[in-house]
C-alpha positions as CSV (number, residue, x, y, z in Angstrom):
1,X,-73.0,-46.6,-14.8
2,X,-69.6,-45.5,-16.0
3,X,-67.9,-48.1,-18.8
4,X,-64.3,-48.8,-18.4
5,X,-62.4,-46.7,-21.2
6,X,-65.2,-44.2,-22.3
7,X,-64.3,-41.1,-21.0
8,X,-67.2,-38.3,-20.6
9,X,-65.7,-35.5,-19.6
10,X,-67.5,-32.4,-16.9
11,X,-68.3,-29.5,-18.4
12,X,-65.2,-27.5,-17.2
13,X,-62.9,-30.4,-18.6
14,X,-64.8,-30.1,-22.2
15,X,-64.3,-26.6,-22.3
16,X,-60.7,-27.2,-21.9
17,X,-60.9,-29.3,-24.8
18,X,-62.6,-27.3,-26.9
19,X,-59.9,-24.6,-26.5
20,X,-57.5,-27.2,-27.0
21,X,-59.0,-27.8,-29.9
22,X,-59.5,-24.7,-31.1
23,X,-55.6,-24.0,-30.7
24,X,-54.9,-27.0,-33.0
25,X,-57.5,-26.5,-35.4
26,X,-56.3,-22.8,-35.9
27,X,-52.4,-23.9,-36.0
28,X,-52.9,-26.6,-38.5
29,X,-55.1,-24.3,-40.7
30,X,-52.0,-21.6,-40.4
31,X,-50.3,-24.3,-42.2
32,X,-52.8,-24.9,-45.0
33,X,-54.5,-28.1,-44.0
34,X,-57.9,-28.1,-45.1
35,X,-60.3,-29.9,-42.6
36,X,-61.8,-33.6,-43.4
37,X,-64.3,-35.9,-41.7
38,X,-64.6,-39.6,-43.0
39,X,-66.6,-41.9,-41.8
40,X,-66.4,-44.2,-38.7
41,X,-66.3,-47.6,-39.7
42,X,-64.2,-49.3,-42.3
43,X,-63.9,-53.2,-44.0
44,X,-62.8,-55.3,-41.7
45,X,-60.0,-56.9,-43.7
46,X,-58.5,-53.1,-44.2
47,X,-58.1,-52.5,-41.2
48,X,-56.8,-55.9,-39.9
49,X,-54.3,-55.3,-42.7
50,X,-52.2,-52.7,-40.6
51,X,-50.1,-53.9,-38.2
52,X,-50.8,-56.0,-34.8
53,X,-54.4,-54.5,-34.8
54,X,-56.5,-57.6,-34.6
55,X,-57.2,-57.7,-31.0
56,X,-58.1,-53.9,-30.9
57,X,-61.1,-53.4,-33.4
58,X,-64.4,-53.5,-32.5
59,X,-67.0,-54.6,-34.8
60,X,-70.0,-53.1,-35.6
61,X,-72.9,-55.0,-36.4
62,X,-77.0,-55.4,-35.7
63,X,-78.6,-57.4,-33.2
64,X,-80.6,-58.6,-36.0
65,X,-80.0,-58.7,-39.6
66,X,-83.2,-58.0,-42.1
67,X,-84.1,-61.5,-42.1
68,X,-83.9,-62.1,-38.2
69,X,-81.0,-64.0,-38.0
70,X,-78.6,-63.7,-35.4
71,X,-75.5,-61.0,-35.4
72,X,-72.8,-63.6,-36.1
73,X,-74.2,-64.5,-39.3
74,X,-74.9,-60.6,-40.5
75,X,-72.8,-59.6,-43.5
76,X,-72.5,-56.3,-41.0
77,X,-69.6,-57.7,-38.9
78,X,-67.3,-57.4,-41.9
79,X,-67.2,-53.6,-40.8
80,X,-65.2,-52.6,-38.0
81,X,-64.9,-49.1,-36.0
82,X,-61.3,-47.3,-37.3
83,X,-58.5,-47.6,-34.6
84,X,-56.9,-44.5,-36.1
85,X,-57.4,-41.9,-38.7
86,X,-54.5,-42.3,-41.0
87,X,-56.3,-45.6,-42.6
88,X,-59.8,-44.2,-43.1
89,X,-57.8,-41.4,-44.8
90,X,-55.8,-43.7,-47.1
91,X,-59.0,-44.9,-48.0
92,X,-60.5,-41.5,-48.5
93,X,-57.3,-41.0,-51.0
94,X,-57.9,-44.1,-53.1
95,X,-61.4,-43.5,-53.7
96,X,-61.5,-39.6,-54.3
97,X,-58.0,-39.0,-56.0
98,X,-59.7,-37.5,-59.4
99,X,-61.3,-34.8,-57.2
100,X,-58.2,-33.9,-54.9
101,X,-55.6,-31.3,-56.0
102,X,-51.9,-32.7,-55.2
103,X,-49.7,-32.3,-52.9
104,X,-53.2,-33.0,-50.5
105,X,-52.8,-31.2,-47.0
106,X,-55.8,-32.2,-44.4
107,X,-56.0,-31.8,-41.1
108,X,-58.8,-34.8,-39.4
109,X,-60.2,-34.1,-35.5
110,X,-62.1,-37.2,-34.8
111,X,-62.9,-40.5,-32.1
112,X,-61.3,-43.3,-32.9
113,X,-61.8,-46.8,-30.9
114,X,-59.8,-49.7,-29.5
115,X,-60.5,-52.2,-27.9
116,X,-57.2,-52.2,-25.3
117,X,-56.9,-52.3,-21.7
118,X,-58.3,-48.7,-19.9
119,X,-55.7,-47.1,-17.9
120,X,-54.8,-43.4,-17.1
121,X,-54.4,-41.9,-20.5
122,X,-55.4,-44.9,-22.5
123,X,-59.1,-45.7,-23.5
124,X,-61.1,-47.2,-25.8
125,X,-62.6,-44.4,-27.3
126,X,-60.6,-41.4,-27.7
127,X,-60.6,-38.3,-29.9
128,X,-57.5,-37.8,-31.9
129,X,-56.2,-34.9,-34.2
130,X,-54.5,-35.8,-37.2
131,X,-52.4,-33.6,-40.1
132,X,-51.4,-35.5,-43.5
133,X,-49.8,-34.7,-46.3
134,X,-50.0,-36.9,-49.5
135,X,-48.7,-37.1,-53.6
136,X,-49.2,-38.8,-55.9
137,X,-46.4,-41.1,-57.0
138,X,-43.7,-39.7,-54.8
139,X,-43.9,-37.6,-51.4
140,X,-40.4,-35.1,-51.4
141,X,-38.5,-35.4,-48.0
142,X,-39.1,-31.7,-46.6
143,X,-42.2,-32.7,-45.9
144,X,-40.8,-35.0,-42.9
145,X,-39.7,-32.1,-41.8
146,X,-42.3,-30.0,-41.3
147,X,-44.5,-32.2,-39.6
148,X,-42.6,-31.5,-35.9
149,X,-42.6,-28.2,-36.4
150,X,-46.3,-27.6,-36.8
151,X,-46.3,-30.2,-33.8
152,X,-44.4,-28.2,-31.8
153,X,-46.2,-24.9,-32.5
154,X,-49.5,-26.3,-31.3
155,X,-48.1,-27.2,-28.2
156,X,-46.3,-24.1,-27.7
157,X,-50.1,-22.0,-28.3
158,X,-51.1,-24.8,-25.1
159,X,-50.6,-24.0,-21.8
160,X,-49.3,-27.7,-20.9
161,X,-45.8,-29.0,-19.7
162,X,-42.6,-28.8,-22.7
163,X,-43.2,-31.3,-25.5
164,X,-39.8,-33.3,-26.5
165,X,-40.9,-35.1,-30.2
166,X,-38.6,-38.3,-30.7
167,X,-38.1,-39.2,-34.3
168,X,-36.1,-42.0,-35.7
169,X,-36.1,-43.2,-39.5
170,X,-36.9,-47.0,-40.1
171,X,-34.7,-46.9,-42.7
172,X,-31.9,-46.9,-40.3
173,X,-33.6,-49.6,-38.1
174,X,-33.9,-51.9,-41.0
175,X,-31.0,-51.0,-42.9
176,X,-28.6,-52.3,-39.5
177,X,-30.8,-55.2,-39.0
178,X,-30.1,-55.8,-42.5
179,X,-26.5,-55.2,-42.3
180,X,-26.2,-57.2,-38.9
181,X,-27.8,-60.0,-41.2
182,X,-31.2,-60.5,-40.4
183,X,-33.7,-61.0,-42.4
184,X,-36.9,-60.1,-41.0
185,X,-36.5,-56.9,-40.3
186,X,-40.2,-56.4,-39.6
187,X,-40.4,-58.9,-36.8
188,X,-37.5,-57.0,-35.4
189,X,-38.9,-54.0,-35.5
190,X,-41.9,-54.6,-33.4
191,X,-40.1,-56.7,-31.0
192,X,-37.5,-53.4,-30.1
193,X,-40.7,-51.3,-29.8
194,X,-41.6,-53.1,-26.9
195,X,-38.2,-52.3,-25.2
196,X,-39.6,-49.9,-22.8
197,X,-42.6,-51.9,-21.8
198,X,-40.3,-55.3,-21.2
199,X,-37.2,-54.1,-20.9
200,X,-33.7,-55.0,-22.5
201,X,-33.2,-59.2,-21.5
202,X,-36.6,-59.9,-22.9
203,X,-36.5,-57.8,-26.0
204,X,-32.7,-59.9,-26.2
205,X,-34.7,-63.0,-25.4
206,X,-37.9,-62.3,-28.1
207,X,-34.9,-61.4,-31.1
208,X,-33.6,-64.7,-30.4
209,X,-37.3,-66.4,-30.6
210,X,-38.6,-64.6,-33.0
211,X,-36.2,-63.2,-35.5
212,X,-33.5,-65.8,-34.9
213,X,-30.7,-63.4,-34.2
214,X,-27.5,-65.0,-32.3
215,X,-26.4,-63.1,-29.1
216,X,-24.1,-60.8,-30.7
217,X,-26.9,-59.6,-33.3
218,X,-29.3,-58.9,-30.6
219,X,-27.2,-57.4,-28.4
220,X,-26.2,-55.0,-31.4
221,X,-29.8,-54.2,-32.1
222,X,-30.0,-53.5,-28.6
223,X,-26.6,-50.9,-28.6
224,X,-28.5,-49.0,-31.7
225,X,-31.7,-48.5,-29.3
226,X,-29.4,-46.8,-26.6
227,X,-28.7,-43.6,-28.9
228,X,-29.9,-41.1,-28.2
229,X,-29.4,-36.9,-29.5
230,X,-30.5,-33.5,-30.1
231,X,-28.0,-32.8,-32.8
232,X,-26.4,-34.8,-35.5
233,X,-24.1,-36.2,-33.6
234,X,-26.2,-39.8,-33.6
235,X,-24.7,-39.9,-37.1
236,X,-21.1,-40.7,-35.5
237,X,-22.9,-43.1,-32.4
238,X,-24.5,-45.3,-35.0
239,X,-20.8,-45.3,-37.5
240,X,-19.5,-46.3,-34.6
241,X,-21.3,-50.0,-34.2
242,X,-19.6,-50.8,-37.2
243,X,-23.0,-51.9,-39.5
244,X,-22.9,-50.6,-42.9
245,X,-25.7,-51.0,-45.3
246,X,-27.3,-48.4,-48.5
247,X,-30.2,-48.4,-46.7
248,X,-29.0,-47.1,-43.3
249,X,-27.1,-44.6,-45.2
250,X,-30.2,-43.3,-46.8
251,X,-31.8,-43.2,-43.2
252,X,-29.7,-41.6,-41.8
253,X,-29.2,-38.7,-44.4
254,X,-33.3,-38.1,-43.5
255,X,-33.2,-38.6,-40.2
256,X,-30.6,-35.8,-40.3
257,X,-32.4,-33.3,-42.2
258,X,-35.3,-33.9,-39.6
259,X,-33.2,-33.1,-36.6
260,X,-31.4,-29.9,-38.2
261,X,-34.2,-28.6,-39.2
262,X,-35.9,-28.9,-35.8
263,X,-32.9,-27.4,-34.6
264,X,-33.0,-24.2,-36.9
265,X,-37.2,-23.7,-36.4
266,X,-37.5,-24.5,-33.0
267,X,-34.3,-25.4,-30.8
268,X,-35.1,-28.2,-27.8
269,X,-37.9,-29.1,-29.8
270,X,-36.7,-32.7,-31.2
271,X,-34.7,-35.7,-29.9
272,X,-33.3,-38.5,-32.2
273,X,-34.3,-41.6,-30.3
274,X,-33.2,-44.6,-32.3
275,X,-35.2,-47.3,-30.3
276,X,-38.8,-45.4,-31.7
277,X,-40.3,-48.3,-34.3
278,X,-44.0,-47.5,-34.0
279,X,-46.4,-50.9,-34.3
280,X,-48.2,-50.1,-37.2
281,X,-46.7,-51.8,-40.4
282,X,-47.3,-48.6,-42.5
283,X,-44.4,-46.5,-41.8
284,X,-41.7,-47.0,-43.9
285,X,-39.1,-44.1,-42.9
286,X,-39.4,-41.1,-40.6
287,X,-41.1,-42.1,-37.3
288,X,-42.3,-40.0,-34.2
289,X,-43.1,-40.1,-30.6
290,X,-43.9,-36.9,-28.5
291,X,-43.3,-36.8,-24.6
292,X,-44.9,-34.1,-21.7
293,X,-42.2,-32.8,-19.2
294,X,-42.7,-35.1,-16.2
295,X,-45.1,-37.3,-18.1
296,X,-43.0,-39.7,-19.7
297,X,-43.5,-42.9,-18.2
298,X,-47.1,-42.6,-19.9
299,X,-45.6,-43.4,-23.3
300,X,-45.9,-40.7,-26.4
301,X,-49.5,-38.0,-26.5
302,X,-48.6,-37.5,-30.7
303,X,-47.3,-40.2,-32.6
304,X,-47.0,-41.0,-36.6
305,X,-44.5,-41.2,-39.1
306,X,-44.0,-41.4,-43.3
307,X,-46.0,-44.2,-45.5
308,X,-45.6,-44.8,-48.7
309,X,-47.5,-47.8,-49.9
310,X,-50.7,-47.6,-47.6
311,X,-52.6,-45.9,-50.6
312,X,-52.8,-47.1,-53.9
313,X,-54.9,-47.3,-57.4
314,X,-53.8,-49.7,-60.1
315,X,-49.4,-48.8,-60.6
316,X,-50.0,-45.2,-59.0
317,X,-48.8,-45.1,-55.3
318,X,-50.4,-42.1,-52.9
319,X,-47.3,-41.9,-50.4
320,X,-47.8,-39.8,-47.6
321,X,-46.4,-38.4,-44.1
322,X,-48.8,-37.6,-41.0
323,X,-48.6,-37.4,-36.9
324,X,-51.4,-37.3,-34.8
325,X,-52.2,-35.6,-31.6
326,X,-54.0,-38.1,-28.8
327,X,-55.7,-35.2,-27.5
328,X,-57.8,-37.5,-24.8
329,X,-54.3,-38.8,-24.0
330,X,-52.8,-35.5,-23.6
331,X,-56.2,-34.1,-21.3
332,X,-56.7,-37.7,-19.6
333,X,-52.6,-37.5,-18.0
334,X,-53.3,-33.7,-17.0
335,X,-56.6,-34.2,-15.7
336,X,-55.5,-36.9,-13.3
337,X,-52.8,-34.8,-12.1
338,X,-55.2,-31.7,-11.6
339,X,-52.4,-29.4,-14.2
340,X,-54.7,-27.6,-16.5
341,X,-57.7,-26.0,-15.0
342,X,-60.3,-23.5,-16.2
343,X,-61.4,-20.0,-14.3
344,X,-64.9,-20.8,-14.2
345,X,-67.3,-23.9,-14.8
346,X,-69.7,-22.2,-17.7
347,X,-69.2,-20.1,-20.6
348,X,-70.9,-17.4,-19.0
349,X,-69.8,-13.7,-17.9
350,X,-72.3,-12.3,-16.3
351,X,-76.0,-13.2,-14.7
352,X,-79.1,-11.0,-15.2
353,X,-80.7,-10.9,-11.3
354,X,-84.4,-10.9,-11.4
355,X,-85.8,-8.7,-9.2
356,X,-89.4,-10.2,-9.8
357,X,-90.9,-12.6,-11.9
358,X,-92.7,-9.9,-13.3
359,X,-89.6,-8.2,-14.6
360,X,-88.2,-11.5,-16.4
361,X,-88.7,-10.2,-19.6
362,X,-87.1,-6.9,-19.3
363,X,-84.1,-9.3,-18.0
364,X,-84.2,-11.2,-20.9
365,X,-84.1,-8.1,-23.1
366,X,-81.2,-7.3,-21.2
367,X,-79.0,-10.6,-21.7
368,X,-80.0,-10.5,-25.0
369,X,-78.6,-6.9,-25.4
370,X,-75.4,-8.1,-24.4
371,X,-75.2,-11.6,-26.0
372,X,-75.6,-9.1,-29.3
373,X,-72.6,-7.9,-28.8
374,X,-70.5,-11.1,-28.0
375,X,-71.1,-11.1,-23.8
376,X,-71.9,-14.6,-22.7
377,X,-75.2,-13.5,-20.3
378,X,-77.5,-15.8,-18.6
379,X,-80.7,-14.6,-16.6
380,X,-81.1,-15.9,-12.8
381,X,-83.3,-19.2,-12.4
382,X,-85.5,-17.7,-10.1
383,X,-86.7,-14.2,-8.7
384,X,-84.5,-15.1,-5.6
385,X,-82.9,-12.9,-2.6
386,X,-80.6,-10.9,-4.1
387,X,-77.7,-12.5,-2.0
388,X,-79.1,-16.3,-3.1
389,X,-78.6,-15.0,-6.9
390,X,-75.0,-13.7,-6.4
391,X,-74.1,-16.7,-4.6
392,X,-75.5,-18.8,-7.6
393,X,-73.2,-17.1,-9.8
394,X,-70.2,-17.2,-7.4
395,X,-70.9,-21.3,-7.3
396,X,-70.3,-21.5,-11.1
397,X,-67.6,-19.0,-11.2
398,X,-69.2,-16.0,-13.0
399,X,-67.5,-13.0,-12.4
400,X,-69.9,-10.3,-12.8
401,X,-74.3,-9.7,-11.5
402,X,-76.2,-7.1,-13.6
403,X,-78.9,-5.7,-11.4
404,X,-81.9,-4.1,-13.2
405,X,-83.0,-0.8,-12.3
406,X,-83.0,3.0,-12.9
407,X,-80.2,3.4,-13.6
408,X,-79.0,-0.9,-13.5
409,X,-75.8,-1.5,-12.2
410,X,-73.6,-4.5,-12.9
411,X,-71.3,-5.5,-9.6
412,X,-68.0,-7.9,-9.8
413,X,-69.1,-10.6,-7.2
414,X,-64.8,-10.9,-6.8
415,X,-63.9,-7.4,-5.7
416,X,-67.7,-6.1,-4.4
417,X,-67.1,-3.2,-7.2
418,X,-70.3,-2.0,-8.9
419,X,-70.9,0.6,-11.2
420,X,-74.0,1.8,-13.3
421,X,-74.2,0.2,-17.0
422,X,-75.4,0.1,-19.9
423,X,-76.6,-3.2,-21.7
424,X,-75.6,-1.4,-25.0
425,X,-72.5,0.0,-24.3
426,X,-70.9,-1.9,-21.0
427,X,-68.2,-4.8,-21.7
428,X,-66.4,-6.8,-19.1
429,X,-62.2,-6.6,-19.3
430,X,-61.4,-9.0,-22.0
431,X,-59.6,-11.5,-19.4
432,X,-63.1,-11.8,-18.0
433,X,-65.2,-12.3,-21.4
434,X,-64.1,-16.4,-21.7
435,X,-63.2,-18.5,-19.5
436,X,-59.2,-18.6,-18.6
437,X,-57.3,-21.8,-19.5
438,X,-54.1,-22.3,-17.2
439,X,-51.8,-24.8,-16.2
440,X,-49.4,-25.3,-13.6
């Protein structure tokens, strides 16, 4: 029975993910991120630390602890499953910083589970692809920068719809909300991050509840949201509102660099959208969203942002800067809408027909001639008509039947073309070695 949230993928879907995955993987190393796996579960009272994460983590625990008392009572349910990989990575920091080498690049391809409502694109269990950087002590700005463009290089290598990033500074958030007057600028950062999902009057409505902010203040907060550009020329929109603060000023000097030096790598790339907060307490300056062409009511596929007091040892700080990919996001939107597919349902190039049982195991020489040299080859289930045989390979998509013999002969099942080969020396056009990833 399938479980709400849990997505299992067919074996054509997976093979799309593992090229997707492969793409990243490859990009991120081209960057010099070194690969990292940490461990799935993490102290409950670390990650209920970070941000409006209570009602998401699921606990782990046995049914039974050693002496046979129930679960609730276990010691076991102060471990909990990691929502994301940027905490499980802090951690990772603190606890190996003697060993690591700094600035500390790592790229991070793992599940991660919450415990939110399922809908298209969102589940509870999801594999996401993370890049870091971290320093010890202080983390220099350029760093911000480069994280959209590696961003946008992976999903250039993808054959998906165009990727806008959105990036915003919560300097510049706070530093206004400061300068309008109000004090807890935390609380009015999560309460504008819900402006798409409730709209303008409520997020007006919860600034009043919440952070006490008059009319005027939450209206103002509300004018900052609204800008919106793919130059500097935000700079001037947000002058304009009349706020002045250090701290805005600082923002938006970052935020700045970020944009321009979109612009200069990768032009269309990158969007200032001054209403991205992000949930997560963590971030403390650059944030960003990423948005599919024609997919944006389904939120951001590749969020993060810049941290700079999530790791820490005694008086040394481990600030960092990171952005993840939801790559069961990503798949999960195009799936549903049937725009990425792949040519065939198995890795497989070409089938081996048995003639006869009794020949099976010159067959099986034969596949294994060509597997030698790098030709996915399977050999036919059964000593079947010859036509039954083809039209098993046809069903999965296999392009190509090898047909044992004196001399054997190897026909495309697409075009009826067949030619004598050898199992040492014949090779199938390189579009037909792997299976072809495409979108619409």
């Amino acid at each position: 029975m399938p479980i709400s949230g849990f997505p299992e993928w067919l074996p054509p879907q997976r093979m799309i993910e593992q090229y997707v995955l492969d793409k990243i993987r490859s990009t991120f190393e081209l960057y010099g991120f070194a690969p990292l796996e940490t461990r799935a579960v993490e102290p409950l009272e670390t990650l209920l630390s970070k941000g409006e994460t209570s009602k998401e983590v699921y606990l782990l625990h046995r049914l039974q602890d050693s002496s046979g008392a129930s679960a609730s009572s276990s010691s076991d349910d102060q471990l909990g499953l990691h929502f994301d990989l940027t905490v499980p990575f802090a951690r990772f920091v603190t606890e190996n910083h003697g060993k690591l080498v700094f600035p500390f690049r790592r790229y991070q391809i793992q599940k991660v589970w919450r415990g939110e409502r399922p809908q298209e694109g969102r589940y509870r269990e999801f594999l996401q692809a993370d890049i870091d950087v971290v320093n010890r002590d202080t983390l220099p700005f350029h760093f911000d920068t480069e994280m959209p463009l590696v961003i946008g290089d992976v999903f250039r290598s993808l054959p998906i719809p165009r990727a806008t990033i959105l990036v915003n500074n919560r300097k510049v958030c706070e530093g206004f909300y400061r300068g309008l007057g109000l004090a807890d600028t935390a609380q009015v950062l999560r309460t504008v991050d819900k402006l798409d999902k409730i709209g303008p009057e409520k997020v007006a409505a919860l600034l009043a509840e919440t952070a006490g902010a008059t009319d005027a203040q939450a209206q103002a907060c509300l004018r900052l949201a609204e800008i919106s550009a793919t130059d500097g020329s935000f700079v001037d929109a947000v002058r304009k509102l009349g706020v002045t603060d250090p701290l805005l000023d600082e923002g938006l000097a970052e935020l700045l660099q970020v944009v321009e030096a979109a612009n200069e790598h990768a032009p269309g790339l990158i969007r200032a959208e001054l209403k991205i907060a992000r949930g997560l307490d963590y971030y403390t300056g650059t944030v960003y969203e990423t948005q599919l062409q024609g997919y944006e009511r389904a939120g951001s596929i590749c969020s993060g942002g810049r941290y700079e007091t999530l790791a820490s040892v005694g008086n040394t700080r481990f600030p960092g800067v990171g952005i993840s990919i939801g790559v069961s996001r990503m798949l999960g939107l195009l799936f549903g809408q049937n725009a990425i597919s792949v040519s065939r349902s198995v890795p497989t190039a070409v089938v081996v027909a048995v003639p006869a049982e009794e020949q099976r195991a010159e067959c099986i020489r034969i596949a294994s001639a060509l597997r030698r040299r790098g030709i996915p080859a399977e050999v036919a289930p059964t000593a079947a008509k010859f036509g039954k045989q083809i039209q098993f390979a046809d069903r999965r998509g296999i392009p190509y039947v090898w047909f044992p013999g004196s001399p054997d002969t190897v026909k495309d099942i697409r075009s009826g073309d067949q030619v004598e080969a050898d199992p040492t020396t014949w090779t199938p056009p390189a579009a037909d070695l792997r299976p072809t990833i495409t979108g619409i």
